Structures are given as structure tokens and as C-alpha cells.
Amino acid sequence: MMIYKFRAILDAEDDIFRDIAIEDTATLEDLHNALVNAFGFDGTEVASFYTCDDTWNQEDEIPMFDTGDTPGEMRTMADFQLQDLLHEDQTKIIYVYDFISMWTFLVELAAIEEPVPGATYPELLFSHGEMPAEAMEKQFEAEGDYESFHDFEDDLDEDDLNQFGDEDHFEDYGFEENWN
């Protein structure tokens, strides 16, 4: 058994992070619980991990609960040991807590070390910064310099606006006008 040392950084303007030591045989669910405790959450909200590439581009979701159509089909946090996903060649994972507030953390494996005799894991090694009262609002921006939909619409030509033909004939596209 080895010890993984992680730095979990809140995706916010201020530097807020926690350093955690945990066994490499622990599950993602164990890491989730350590993160909840380290950042002072009450643990009542749903969370997910996301695999990512070296530049933090989100890839596959690993949820807390199996939400698939067939029970047991979807793998959850409890199904993955840390050593199965994270190692020297793959050090990054994204953690999202509370899908309403979207607390987002960049979690990186910083070191792999021998366990310290007598230490209890998981262990909070270092804490920096105070958690804000609310998660940072995410800014989603469209390509271009648009302040309103009308600015976007002004950039479209007649062919763009008419690409779907007569808007009263939605059934031609496989859905009905009142689809919801």
C-alpha cells in the first residue's frame, strides 16, 4: 500500500485548496468523503468525479449512485480504487459537489509516498483559504462578441435564419411543435 497525496483546488478567484493524504487502495467514494470533510460540506448533496486530460478538459463522469437504466450497469465512485484511475501518468481528476451550486474542484495527485507509521488515513495535511458562502457563478460565453440574442441574430444572414424552412412544420424534423 502506498499513500496518495492530493491537492484539491476550488475553482474560484481566490486561492482555496486542501491537501489530503489517502491510501491508494481507497475508493473514489472514500476520496469524496475526505473532500466533503476537508471543505466543510455537510455531505447531503450529490457529487461526481470526472476523468479529464492533462489540461483539465472534462471526460467521463463517475457518479455517486448508479443512475443507469439497468441496475448495476453503471460503475460508481465505490467501484473505483484510486490506484485504478490515478497514477504517475494520469494525475488529474475533476470533482463536482452539489449540482445546484456546482462547487467544482480540480484534484491533482501531487505525490505517491510510503505510509507514515501510526498515521491514520485519510488525513487533512494542509488547509488554505476560507470557503465562500456561495459557489462562483459559472460564466458561459458564446463565440463572438454578443451582448444579446439580437446582436447574434443580426450576424445571421437569411440562409441561416431559414435553414429549417417553414417553422410551422416541425413534424418534418422528427418532433412536434409542442414537444415538451
Short mmCIF file of C-alpha atoms in Angstrom, two decimals:
data_model
loop_
_atom_site.label_atom_id
_atom_site.label_comp_id
_atom_site.label_asym_id
_atom_site.label_seq_id
_atom_site.Cartn_x
_atom_site.Cartn_y
_atom_site.Cartn_z
CA MET A 1 0.00 0.00 0.00
CA MET A 2 1.14 3.49 -0.89
CA ILE A 3 -0.18 6.89 0.16
CA TYR A 4 -1.54 9.31 -2.41
CA LYS A 5 -1.21 12.99 -1.59
CA PHE A 6 -3.75 15.15 -3.37
CA ARG A 7 -4.21 18.89 -3.69
CA ALA A 8 -7.86 19.84 -4.25
CA ILE A 9 -8.29 23.40 -5.52
CA LEU A 10 -11.65 25.16 -5.57
CA ASP A 11 -12.37 26.64 -8.99
CA ALA A 12 -12.70 30.22 -7.73
CA GLU A 13 -10.96 33.59 -7.94
CA ASP A 14 -9.31 33.21 -4.53
CA ASP A 15 -6.77 30.51 -3.72
CA ILE A 16 -8.69 27.93 -1.73
CA PHE A 17 -7.25 24.45 -1.50
CA ARG A 18 -6.80 21.42 0.73
CA ASP A 19 -4.02 18.82 0.77
CA ILE A 20 -5.20 15.31 1.61
CA ALA A 21 -3.31 12.06 2.16
CA ILE A 22 -5.22 8.82 1.47
CA GLU A 23 -4.39 5.17 0.74
CA ASP A 24 -4.02 4.26 -2.93
CA THR A 25 -6.42 1.34 -2.30
CA ALA A 26 -9.18 3.72 -1.11
CA THR A 27 -12.11 4.26 -3.45
CA LEU A 28 -13.27 7.44 -5.13
CA GLU A 29 -16.13 7.35 -2.62
CA ASP A 30 -13.54 7.50 0.18
CA LEU A 31 -11.88 10.47 -1.53
CA HIS A 32 -15.30 12.11 -1.93
CA ASN A 33 -15.91 11.75 1.83
CA ALA A 34 -12.45 13.15 2.60
CA LEU A 35 -13.11 16.16 0.33
CA VAL A 36 -16.54 16.77 1.91
CA ASN A 37 -14.91 16.82 5.35
CA ALA A 38 -11.89 18.88 4.28
CA PHE A 39 -14.01 21.63 2.72
CA GLY A 40 -16.67 21.64 5.45
CA PHE A 41 -19.68 20.46 3.44
CA ASP A 42 -22.50 18.64 5.22
CA GLY A 43 -22.34 15.69 2.81
CA THR A 44 -26.04 15.75 1.93
CA GLU A 45 -25.61 16.74 -1.72
CA VAL A 46 -24.90 14.56 -4.73
CA ALA A 47 -21.42 14.68 -6.27
CA SER A 48 -19.48 13.21 -9.18
CA PHE A 49 -15.91 12.83 -10.28
CA TYR A 50 -14.94 13.37 -13.91
CA THR A 51 -11.91 11.98 -15.62
CA CYS A 52 -10.03 14.61 -17.57
CA ASP A 53 -6.99 15.15 -19.73
CA ASP A 54 -3.80 17.00 -18.80
CA THR A 55 -5.42 20.39 -19.45
CA TRP A 56 -8.50 19.68 -17.29
CA ASN A 57 -10.87 19.00 -20.18
CA GLN A 58 -13.73 17.01 -18.66
CA GLU A 59 -14.28 13.48 -19.95
CA ASP A 60 -16.23 10.61 -18.32
CA GLU A 61 -18.49 11.01 -15.29
CA ILE A 62 -18.13 8.72 -12.27
CA PRO A 63 -21.26 9.34 -10.16
CA MET A 64 -22.04 8.56 -6.52
CA PHE A 65 -25.05 6.47 -7.48
CA ASP A 66 -25.97 4.15 -10.34
CA THR A 67 -28.39 6.18 -12.44
CA GLY A 68 -28.37 3.85 -15.44
CA ASP A 69 -31.42 2.17 -16.92
CA THR A 70 -30.25 -1.26 -15.78
CA PRO A 71 -29.21 -1.59 -12.10
CA GLY A 72 -25.52 -2.46 -11.77
CA GLU A 73 -24.75 -1.36 -15.33
CA MET A 74 -23.12 1.95 -14.36
CA ARG A 75 -19.93 2.00 -12.32
CA THR A 76 -19.95 4.39 -9.37
CA MET A 77 -17.37 6.00 -7.06
CA ALA A 78 -17.41 2.92 -4.83
CA ASP A 79 -16.32 0.74 -7.78
CA PHE A 80 -13.02 2.53 -8.45
CA GLN A 81 -9.90 2.32 -6.32
CA LEU A 82 -7.75 5.42 -6.61
CA GLN A 83 -4.82 3.38 -7.94
CA ASP A 84 -7.03 2.15 -10.81
CA LEU A 85 -7.59 5.68 -12.15
CA LEU A 86 -4.79 7.87 -10.88
CA HIS A 87 -1.07 7.27 -11.12
CA GLU A 88 2.12 8.99 -12.29
CA ASP A 89 0.86 9.19 -15.89
CA GLN A 90 -2.68 10.30 -15.01
CA THR A 91 -2.68 12.72 -12.06
CA LYS A 92 -5.80 14.86 -12.58
CA ILE A 93 -9.49 14.40 -11.85
CA ILE A 94 -12.37 16.88 -11.50
CA TYR A 95 -14.76 16.77 -8.54
CA VAL A 96 -18.17 18.47 -8.54
CA TYR A 97 -20.19 18.72 -5.33
CA ASP A 98 -23.85 19.82 -5.27
CA PHE A 99 -25.25 20.06 -8.78
CA ILE A 100 -27.29 23.16 -7.87
CA SER A 101 -24.32 25.20 -6.57
CA MET A 102 -21.78 23.39 -8.77
CA TRP A 103 -18.84 23.53 -6.37
CA THR A 104 -16.05 22.48 -8.73
CA PHE A 105 -12.62 21.27 -7.64
CA LEU A 106 -9.50 20.47 -9.59
CA VAL A 107 -7.96 17.49 -7.80
CA GLU A 108 -4.37 16.56 -8.59
CA LEU A 109 -2.19 13.72 -7.38
CA ALA A 110 0.91 15.55 -6.13
CA ALA A 111 2.92 12.69 -4.58
CA ILE A 112 2.98 8.94 -4.01
CA GLU A 113 4.77 8.03 -0.77
CA GLU A 114 5.23 5.29 1.78
CA PRO A 115 2.71 5.40 4.66
CA VAL A 116 3.83 7.10 7.84
CA PRO A 117 3.86 4.57 10.73
CA GLY A 118 0.99 5.28 13.12
CA ALA A 119 -0.75 7.75 10.78
CA THR A 120 -4.49 7.46 10.17
CA TYR A 121 -5.77 7.97 6.63
CA PRO A 122 -7.41 9.83 5.08
CA GLU A 123 -5.67 12.79 6.64
CA LEU A 124 -6.07 16.51 6.02
CA LEU A 125 -2.47 17.69 5.67
CA PHE A 126 -2.94 21.37 4.89
CA SER A 127 -5.79 23.84 4.52
CA HIS A 128 -5.52 27.20 2.74
CA GLY A 129 -8.30 29.76 2.27
CA GLU A 130 -11.85 30.09 3.53
CA MET A 131 -14.75 28.67 1.58
CA PRO A 132 -17.03 31.40 0.20
CA ALA A 133 -20.71 31.41 1.18
CA GLU A 134 -21.70 30.53 -2.38
CA ALA A 135 -20.04 28.81 -5.31
CA MET A 136 -18.63 31.01 -8.01
CA GLU A 137 -21.17 31.62 -10.78
CA LYS A 138 -20.04 29.95 -13.97
CA GLN A 139 -19.70 32.18 -17.00
CA PHE A 140 -20.81 30.56 -20.23
CA GLU A 141 -19.90 32.60 -23.26
CA ALA A 142 -20.77 32.19 -26.90
CA GLU A 143 -18.23 32.64 -29.61
CA GLY A 144 -18.31 36.21 -30.84
CA ASP A 145 -18.95 39.49 -29.09
CA TYR A 146 -22.69 39.32 -28.39
CA GLU A 147 -24.43 41.28 -25.65
CA SER A 148 -27.89 39.98 -26.53
CA PHE A 149 -29.63 37.49 -28.76
CA HIS A 150 -30.47 40.32 -31.14
CA ASP A 151 -26.76 41.04 -31.68
CA PHE A 152 -26.31 37.36 -32.53
CA GLU A 153 -29.37 37.39 -34.78
CA ASP A 154 -28.05 40.47 -36.63
CA ASP A 155 -24.94 38.48 -37.63
CA LEU A 156 -27.03 35.77 -39.27
CA ASP A 157 -27.93 36.01 -42.91
CA GLU A 158 -31.26 34.99 -44.44
CA ASP A 159 -29.98 31.48 -45.25
CA ASP A 160 -29.05 30.91 -41.60
CA LEU A 161 -32.47 32.03 -40.42
CA ASN A 162 -34.28 29.88 -42.97
CA GLN A 163 -32.14 26.74 -42.76
CA PHE A 164 -35.03 24.77 -41.28
CA GLY A 165 -37.59 26.02 -43.76
CA ASP A 166 -41.13 26.74 -42.61
CA GLU A 167 -41.13 26.88 -38.79
CA ASP A 168 -44.75 25.69 -38.70
CA HIS A 169 -43.74 22.25 -39.98
CA PHE A 170 -41.74 20.87 -37.05
CA GLU A 171 -43.02 17.36 -37.73
CA ASP A 172 -40.72 17.27 -40.78
CA TYR A 173 -37.77 17.16 -38.36
CA GLY A 174 -38.94 14.25 -36.21
CA PHE A 175 -40.54 16.22 -33.36
CA GLU A 176 -43.75 18.02 -32.76
CA GLU A 177 -44.22 21.72 -32.18
CA ASN A 178 -45.25 21.15 -28.55
CA TRP A 179 -42.62 18.51 -27.84
CA ASN A 180 -42.29 19.18 -24.12
#
